[in-house]
Structures are given as C-alpha cells and as structure tokens.
Amino acid sequence: DTAVSQTPKYLVTQMGNDKSIKCEQNLGHDTMYWYKQDSKKFLKIMFSYNNKELIINETVPNRFSPKSPDKAHLNLHINSLELGDSAVYFCASSPMVSTDTQYFGPGTRLTVL
Amino acid sequence: DAKTTQPPSMDCAEGRAANLPCNHSTISGNEYVYWYRQIHSQGPQYIIHGLKNNETNEMASLIITEDRKSSTLILPHATLRDTAVYYCIVRVRDDKIIFGKGTRLHILP
C-alpha cells in the first residue's frame, strides 16, 4: 500500500514535446508538493498545493503547470520540453502546510533528448 | 539558500554509531532543525526534528547545542542500509524546505 506514488517512473522524450507526470497520495493529506532534483543532485521545491489551491510557486517557468483535480492528486504537466528539464521529479505530501514531516514519492526520471 | 553547513562525506563502520554534524550559526529562535535522508534513487525520508531540546525516536537521536548554532544527528548502530545522503535543514514550521548539499554517509562493512 504505497503512500505517495508517481507515474511513470521513467520518461524519455524529445525536445519540444508535452508530457505529464502523475502523483497520488493515499494518506489523506491536505498538502502536496513537486520537487526537482537536477544532475548535480540539488533538490528544489517547485510548487505546493494545499486543498487544491496553489500556495508556493518557486518562479518555475510557466511551461510547467501543476494541476490538482482533488486533494489526493497533484499532476505536473510540462509543455515544450527543453534539455534542461531533464531531472528527477519528486512528489511529496504532508498533513498540512505547517506540519513537520513530508512524505516523498519514488521519483520520476525525465530525460529530454 | 540553505542555512546549514555539513561535511560533504563521512565514513562509519557498520555497527558503530554514526555522528553527523551540522552547523547552523544563523538560526533564528523560531526555526527548527530537521533531518532528512535520501537513499540512492529514492525520495527523501524524514528522520527527526527538534527546536531546543534533544530528541530521540526509533531511527535516530538529535543533539542540539545550548546556543543552537550546531547539532548532531546520531544513528546509534549504523547498518549498510543507512548509506545515504543526509540533509540538515533549518526552517520555520510553515515554510518551505530548502535542501542543501547534505552529507554522503558511507557505512563500511
């Protein structure tokens, strides 16, 4: 019974394509996040949603559009993919914004050719 | 930017205690110290957090100096599965997590 799941695990695509990564949590949490970990292993927050509302947007290019159909899901859609978008993307969730613990998914490795 | 300084790597013999230091000399009174770890190719995992007092849970102990300018994460009996990158993070409770470079801990058999 996976707590935070992401699909797909691996995604290889061409520059210019549009792709989506899905995230689901079955923990009943109100807050969900997207993080990007680049080739140098730096892990940076991109977005945070609380009860389907955007609360953090870390100046991510508007080619990235998160969508939260309900509080258990936070999907990441990326338009016009660029080489620099290659990274591992992690989804996470927490009971609420001010909580101490975030639970991370297994990651999606995106490779843009 | 991360507000912490950690050694880039450390080694520890299996079965011994692993002591991971962290400097956070500019920590504010309302900022907590958190530790996460990332085992290879997995998502980060929460370990422990504290404000002023020392804390212990089933995974680790956290020792915070009285002036709160540094702390130490202790894994009491390290196993090979504890090989990971360990991140020390300071944050106000409702603020975002900012990960630094962390310490790569190698557990040696």
mmCIF file of C-alpha atoms in Angstrom:
data_model
loop_
_atom_site.group_PDB
_atom_site.id
_atom_site.type_symbol
_atom_site.label_atom_id
_atom_site.label_comp_id
_atom_site.label_asym_id
_atom_site.label_seq_id
_atom_site.Cartn_x
_atom_site.Cartn_y
_atom_site.Cartn_z
ATOM 1 C CA ASP A 1 0.000 0.000 0.000
ATOM 2 C CA THR A 2 2.123 2.819 -1.397
ATOM 3 C CA ALA A 3 1.696 6.129 0.423
ATOM 4 C CA VAL A 4 2.846 8.508 -2.336
ATOM 5 C CA SER A 5 3.001 7.092 -5.842
ATOM 6 C CA GLN A 6 4.165 8.610 -9.109
ATOM 7 C CA THR A 7 3.768 7.530 -12.717
ATOM 8 C CA PRO A 8 5.675 6.976 -14.823
ATOM 9 C CA LYS A 9 8.921 6.040 -13.096
ATOM 10 C CA TYR A 10 10.932 6.799 -16.218
ATOM 11 C CA LEU A 11 10.061 9.157 -19.060
ATOM 12 C CA VAL A 12 12.201 9.647 -22.166
ATOM 13 C CA THR A 13 11.029 12.157 -24.716
ATOM 14 C CA GLN A 14 12.120 14.564 -27.429
ATOM 15 C CA MET A 15 12.647 18.290 -27.064
ATOM 16 C CA GLY A 16 9.522 20.276 -27.776
ATOM 17 C CA ASN A 17 7.101 17.578 -26.651
ATOM 18 C CA ASP A 18 4.467 17.976 -23.929
ATOM 19 C CA LYS A 19 4.359 15.439 -21.118
ATOM 20 C CA SER A 20 2.629 14.835 -17.783
ATOM 21 C CA ILE A 21 3.711 13.192 -14.553
ATOM 22 C CA LYS A 22 1.039 11.979 -12.163
ATOM 23 C CA CYS A 23 1.151 11.866 -8.387
ATOM 24 C CA GLU A 24 -1.293 10.325 -5.953
ATOM 25 C CA GLN A 25 -1.221 10.065 -2.167
ATOM 26 C CA ASN A 26 -3.465 7.798 -0.096
ATOM 27 C CA LEU A 27 -2.529 9.336 3.253
ATOM 28 C CA GLY A 28 -5.426 11.759 3.439
ATOM 29 C CA HIS A 29 -3.025 14.713 3.451
ATOM 30 C CA ASP A 30 -4.117 18.239 2.571
ATOM 31 C CA THR A 31 -0.819 19.484 1.123
ATOM 32 C CA MET A 32 1.161 18.219 -1.868
ATOM 33 C CA TYR A 33 4.433 19.323 -3.438
ATOM 34 C CA TRP A 34 6.598 18.946 -6.510
ATOM 35 C CA TYR A 35 10.385 18.989 -6.252
ATOM 36 C CA LYS A 36 13.063 18.858 -8.949
ATOM 37 C CA GLN A 37 16.438 17.175 -8.433
ATOM 38 C CA ASP A 38 18.929 18.078 -11.126
ATOM 39 C CA SER A 39 22.056 16.267 -12.281
ATOM 40 C CA LYS A 40 24.088 17.869 -9.500
ATOM 41 C CA LYS A 41 21.654 16.330 -7.018
ATOM 42 C CA PHE A 42 20.295 19.643 -5.754
ATOM 43 C CA LEU A 43 16.712 19.137 -4.622
ATOM 44 C CA LYS A 44 14.499 22.220 -5.033
ATOM 45 C CA ILE A 45 10.840 22.832 -4.397
ATOM 46 C CA MET A 46 8.784 23.854 -7.421
ATOM 47 C CA PHE A 47 5.168 24.001 -6.264
ATOM 48 C CA SER A 48 2.989 23.410 -3.255
ATOM 49 C CA TYR A 49 -0.768 22.933 -3.172
ATOM 50 C CA ASN A 50 -2.985 22.975 -0.113
ATOM 51 C CA ASN A 51 -6.501 21.616 -0.572
ATOM 52 C CA LYS A 52 -6.202 22.027 -4.336
ATOM 53 C CA GLU A 53 -5.021 25.641 -4.055
ATOM 54 C CA LEU A 54 -1.570 26.814 -5.121
ATOM 55 C CA ILE A 55 0.411 28.189 -2.173
ATOM 56 C CA ILE A 56 4.025 28.038 -3.375
ATOM 57 C CA ASN A 57 5.307 28.720 -6.870
ATOM 58 C CA GLU A 58 9.076 28.995 -6.910
ATOM 59 C CA THR A 59 9.423 31.062 -10.088
ATOM 60 C CA VAL A 60 9.165 27.971 -12.210
ATOM 61 C CA PRO A 61 8.790 28.657 -15.974
ATOM 62 C CA ASN A 62 5.171 28.774 -16.997
ATOM 63 C CA ARG A 63 5.794 25.779 -19.253
ATOM 64 C CA PHE A 64 5.279 23.855 -16.016
ATOM 65 C CA SER A 65 1.651 23.713 -14.940
ATOM 66 C CA PRO A 66 0.596 21.748 -11.880
ATOM 67 C CA LYS A 67 -2.980 20.541 -11.714
ATOM 68 C CA SER A 68 -4.776 19.266 -8.654
ATOM 69 C CA PRO A 69 -8.118 17.637 -9.551
ATOM 70 C CA ASP A 70 -8.626 16.691 -5.896
ATOM 71 C CA LYS A 71 -6.501 16.848 -2.791
ATOM 72 C CA ALA A 72 -5.188 13.312 -3.303
ATOM 73 C CA HIS A 73 -3.703 14.110 -6.712
ATOM 74 C CA LEU A 74 -1.194 16.647 -7.960
ATOM 75 C CA ASN A 75 -0.142 16.218 -11.562
ATOM 76 C CA LEU A 76 2.654 18.064 -13.317
ATOM 77 C CA HIS A 77 2.262 18.997 -16.964
ATOM 78 C CA ILE A 78 5.246 20.268 -18.883
ATOM 79 C CA ASN A 79 4.922 21.976 -22.255
ATOM 80 C CA SER A 80 7.629 22.388 -24.907
ATOM 81 C CA LEU A 81 10.183 20.292 -23.078
ATOM 82 C CA GLU A 82 13.789 21.525 -23.070
ATOM 83 C CA LEU A 83 17.067 19.714 -22.469
ATOM 84 C CA GLY A 84 17.416 21.480 -19.107
ATOM 85 C CA ASP A 85 14.198 19.908 -17.895
ATOM 86 C CA SER A 86 15.980 16.559 -17.619
ATOM 87 C CA ALA A 87 15.939 15.703 -13.929
ATOM 88 C CA VAL A 88 14.277 13.544 -11.322
ATOM 89 C CA TYR A 89 10.938 14.955 -10.201
ATOM 90 C CA PHE A 90 9.654 14.068 -6.750
ATOM 91 C CA CYS A 91 6.141 14.460 -5.477
ATOM 92 C CA ALA A 92 5.548 14.780 -1.721
ATOM 93 C CA SER A 93 2.671 15.272 0.675
ATOM 94 C CA SER A 94 2.124 16.410 4.245
ATOM 95 C CA PRO A 95 -0.912 16.554 6.533
ATOM 96 C CA MET A 96 -0.938 20.343 6.302
ATOM 97 C CA VAL A 97 1.359 23.224 5.403
ATOM 98 C CA SER A 98 2.756 23.707 8.867
ATOM 99 C CA THR A 99 3.386 20.054 9.564
ATOM 100 C CA ASP A 100 6.802 18.692 10.285
ATOM 101 C CA THR A 101 7.068 15.705 8.012
ATOM 102 C CA GLN A 102 6.804 15.469 4.258
ATOM 103 C CA TYR A 103 6.393 12.083 2.642
ATOM 104 C CA PHE A 104 8.093 11.712 -0.708
ATOM 105 C CA GLY A 105 7.239 9.575 -3.693
ATOM 106 C CA PRO A 106 9.775 7.381 -5.509
ATOM 107 C CA GLY A 107 10.534 9.950 -8.182
ATOM 108 C CA THR A 108 10.146 10.193 -11.963
ATOM 109 C CA ARG A 109 13.326 10.351 -14.016
ATOM 110 C CA LEU A 110 12.686 12.592 -17.013
ATOM 111 C CA THR A 111 15.173 12.540 -19.874
ATOM 112 C CA VAL A 112 14.779 15.035 -22.701
ATOM 113 C CA LEU A 113 16.704 14.192 -25.874
ATOM 114 C CA ASP B 1 19.896 29.233 0.058
ATOM 115 C CA ALA B 2 20.458 26.551 2.657
ATOM 116 C CA LYS B 3 21.299 27.944 6.066
ATOM 117 C CA THR B 4 23.341 24.938 7.133
ATOM 118 C CA THR B 5 26.868 23.654 6.648
ATOM 119 C CA GLN B 6 27.612 19.938 6.590
ATOM 120 C CA PRO B 7 30.713 17.927 5.693
ATOM 121 C CA PRO B 8 30.382 16.586 2.153
ATOM 122 C CA SER B 9 31.068 12.989 3.155
ATOM 123 C CA MET B 10 31.722 10.712 6.116
ATOM 124 C CA ASP B 11 32.523 7.063 6.719
ATOM 125 C CA CYS B 12 31.302 4.905 9.578
ATOM 126 C CA ALA B 13 31.905 1.252 10.381
ATOM 127 C CA GLU B 14 28.876 -0.987 10.419
ATOM 128 C CA GLY B 15 27.524 -1.456 13.932
ATOM 129 C CA ARG B 16 29.106 1.722 15.242
ATOM 130 C CA ALA B 17 27.336 4.980 15.983
ATOM 131 C CA ALA B 18 27.304 7.444 13.114
ATOM 132 C CA ASN B 19 27.542 11.063 14.265
ATOM 133 C CA LEU B 20 26.666 13.587 11.585
ATOM 134 C CA PRO B 21 27.409 17.232 12.409
ATOM 135 C CA CYS B 22 25.589 20.302 11.165
ATOM 136 C CA ASN B 23 26.377 23.987 11.653
ATOM 137 C CA HIS B 24 23.546 26.497 11.612
ATOM 138 C CA SER B 25 25.066 29.566 13.235
ATOM 139 C CA THR B 26 22.425 31.983 11.884
ATOM 140 C CA ILE B 27 19.418 30.006 13.097
ATOM 141 C CA SER B 28 16.519 32.111 14.370
ATOM 142 C CA GLY B 29 14.584 31.484 17.548
ATOM 143 C CA ASN B 30 11.540 30.143 15.708
ATOM 144 C CA GLU B 31 13.429 27.866 13.319
ATOM 145 C CA TYR B 32 13.501 24.140 13.823
ATOM 146 C CA VAL B 33 16.304 21.755 12.877
ATOM 147 C CA TYR B 34 15.154 18.922 10.613
ATOM 148 C CA TRP B 35 16.994 15.937 9.263
ATOM 149 C CA TYR B 36 16.060 14.036 6.129
ATOM 150 C CA ARG B 37 17.970 11.398 4.242
ATOM 151 C CA GLN B 38 17.953 10.206 0.655
ATOM 152 C CA ILE B 39 18.931 6.658 -0.093
ATOM 153 C CA HIS B 40 20.188 6.187 -3.637
ATOM 154 C CA SER B 41 17.464 6.654 -6.271
ATOM 155 C CA GLN B 42 14.716 7.056 -3.673
ATOM 156 C CA GLY B 43 12.726 10.016 -2.430
ATOM 157 C CA PRO B 44 13.922 11.807 0.713
ATOM 158 C CA GLN B 45 12.832 10.338 4.043
ATOM 159 C CA TYR B 46 12.115 12.300 7.202
ATOM 160 C CA ILE B 47 14.272 11.283 10.185
ATOM 161 C CA ILE B 48 13.803 13.657 13.109
ATOM 162 C CA HIS B 49 13.424 17.297 14.070
ATOM 163 C CA GLY B 50 13.876 19.500 17.130
ATOM 164 C CA LEU B 51 13.823 23.067 18.400
ATOM 165 C CA LYS B 52 15.913 23.313 21.558
ATOM 166 C CA ASN B 53 15.834 20.026 23.391
ATOM 167 C CA ASN B 54 17.490 16.803 22.376
ATOM 168 C CA GLU B 55 15.148 14.426 20.624
ATOM 169 C CA THR B 56 15.111 10.670 20.087
ATOM 170 C CA ASN B 57 12.924 8.404 18.004
ATOM 171 C CA GLU B 58 13.154 4.900 16.609
ATOM 172 C CA MET B 59 15.526 5.993 13.854
ATOM 173 C CA ALA B 60 17.942 8.423 15.468
ATOM 174 C CA SER B 61 18.819 10.953 18.134
ATOM 175 C CA LEU B 62 19.240 14.681 17.612
ATOM 176 C CA ILE B 63 21.559 16.633 19.877
ATOM 177 C CA ILE B 64 21.251 20.437 19.651
ATOM 178 C CA THR B 65 23.837 22.626 21.375
ATOM 179 C CA GLU B 66 22.636 25.046 24.010
ATOM 180 C CA ASP B 67 23.302 28.070 21.768
ATOM 181 C CA ARG B 68 21.505 26.215 18.933
ATOM 182 C CA LYS B 69 24.279 27.045 16.484
ATOM 183 C CA SER B 70 25.031 23.421 15.725
ATOM 184 C CA SER B 71 23.545 19.974 16.048
ATOM 185 C CA THR B 72 24.470 16.325 15.627
ATOM 186 C CA LEU B 73 22.399 13.503 14.229
ATOM 187 C CA ILE B 74 23.255 10.179 15.793
ATOM 188 C CA LEU B 75 22.438 6.824 14.220
ATOM 189 C CA PRO B 76 23.183 4.560 17.192
ATOM 190 C CA HIS B 77 24.012 1.314 15.360
ATOM 191 C CA ALA B 78 24.667 2.025 11.712
ATOM 192 C CA THR B 79 23.859 -0.646 9.144
ATOM 193 C CA LEU B 80 24.650 -0.856 5.446
ATOM 194 C CA ARG B 81 21.103 0.310 4.736
ATOM 195 C CA ASP B 82 21.916 3.638 6.383
ATOM 196 C CA THR B 83 24.208 4.535 3.481
ATOM 197 C CA ALA B 84 22.583 7.688 2.118
ATOM 198 C CA VAL B 85 22.855 11.458 1.766
ATOM 199 C CA TYR B 86 21.779 13.139 4.997
ATOM 200 C CA TYR B 87 20.322 16.634 4.873
ATOM 201 C CA CYS B 88 20.246 19.023 7.804
ATOM 202 C CA ILE B 89 17.623 21.721 7.293
ATOM 203 C CA VAL B 90 16.520 24.696 9.354
ATOM 204 C CA ARG B 91 13.089 26.128 8.755
ATOM 205 C CA VAL B 92 10.159 27.874 10.308
ATOM 206 C CA ARG B 93 7.420 25.303 10.676
ATOM 207 C CA ASP B 94 5.151 26.542 7.900
ATOM 208 C CA ASP B 95 7.905 27.474 5.484
ATOM 209 C CA LYS B 96 9.217 25.509 2.545
ATOM 210 C CA ILE B 97 12.027 23.002 2.930
ATOM 211 C CA ILE B 98 15.311 24.130 1.390
ATOM 212 C CA PHE B 99 17.694 21.240 0.851
ATOM 213 C CA GLY B 100 21.445 21.876 0.867
ATOM 214 C CA LYS B 101 24.160 19.572 -0.401
ATOM 215 C CA GLY B 102 23.986 17.229 2.577
ATOM 216 C CA THR B 103 26.500 14.693 3.875
ATOM 217 C CA ARG B 104 27.080 11.483 1.963
ATOM 218 C CA LEU B 105 27.399 8.802 4.650
ATOM 219 C CA HIS B 106 29.171 5.587 3.708
ATOM 220 C CA ILE B 107 28.684 2.646 6.057
ATOM 221 C CA LEU B 108 31.657 0.332 5.771
ATOM 222 C CA PRO B 109 31.217 -3.430 6.299
#
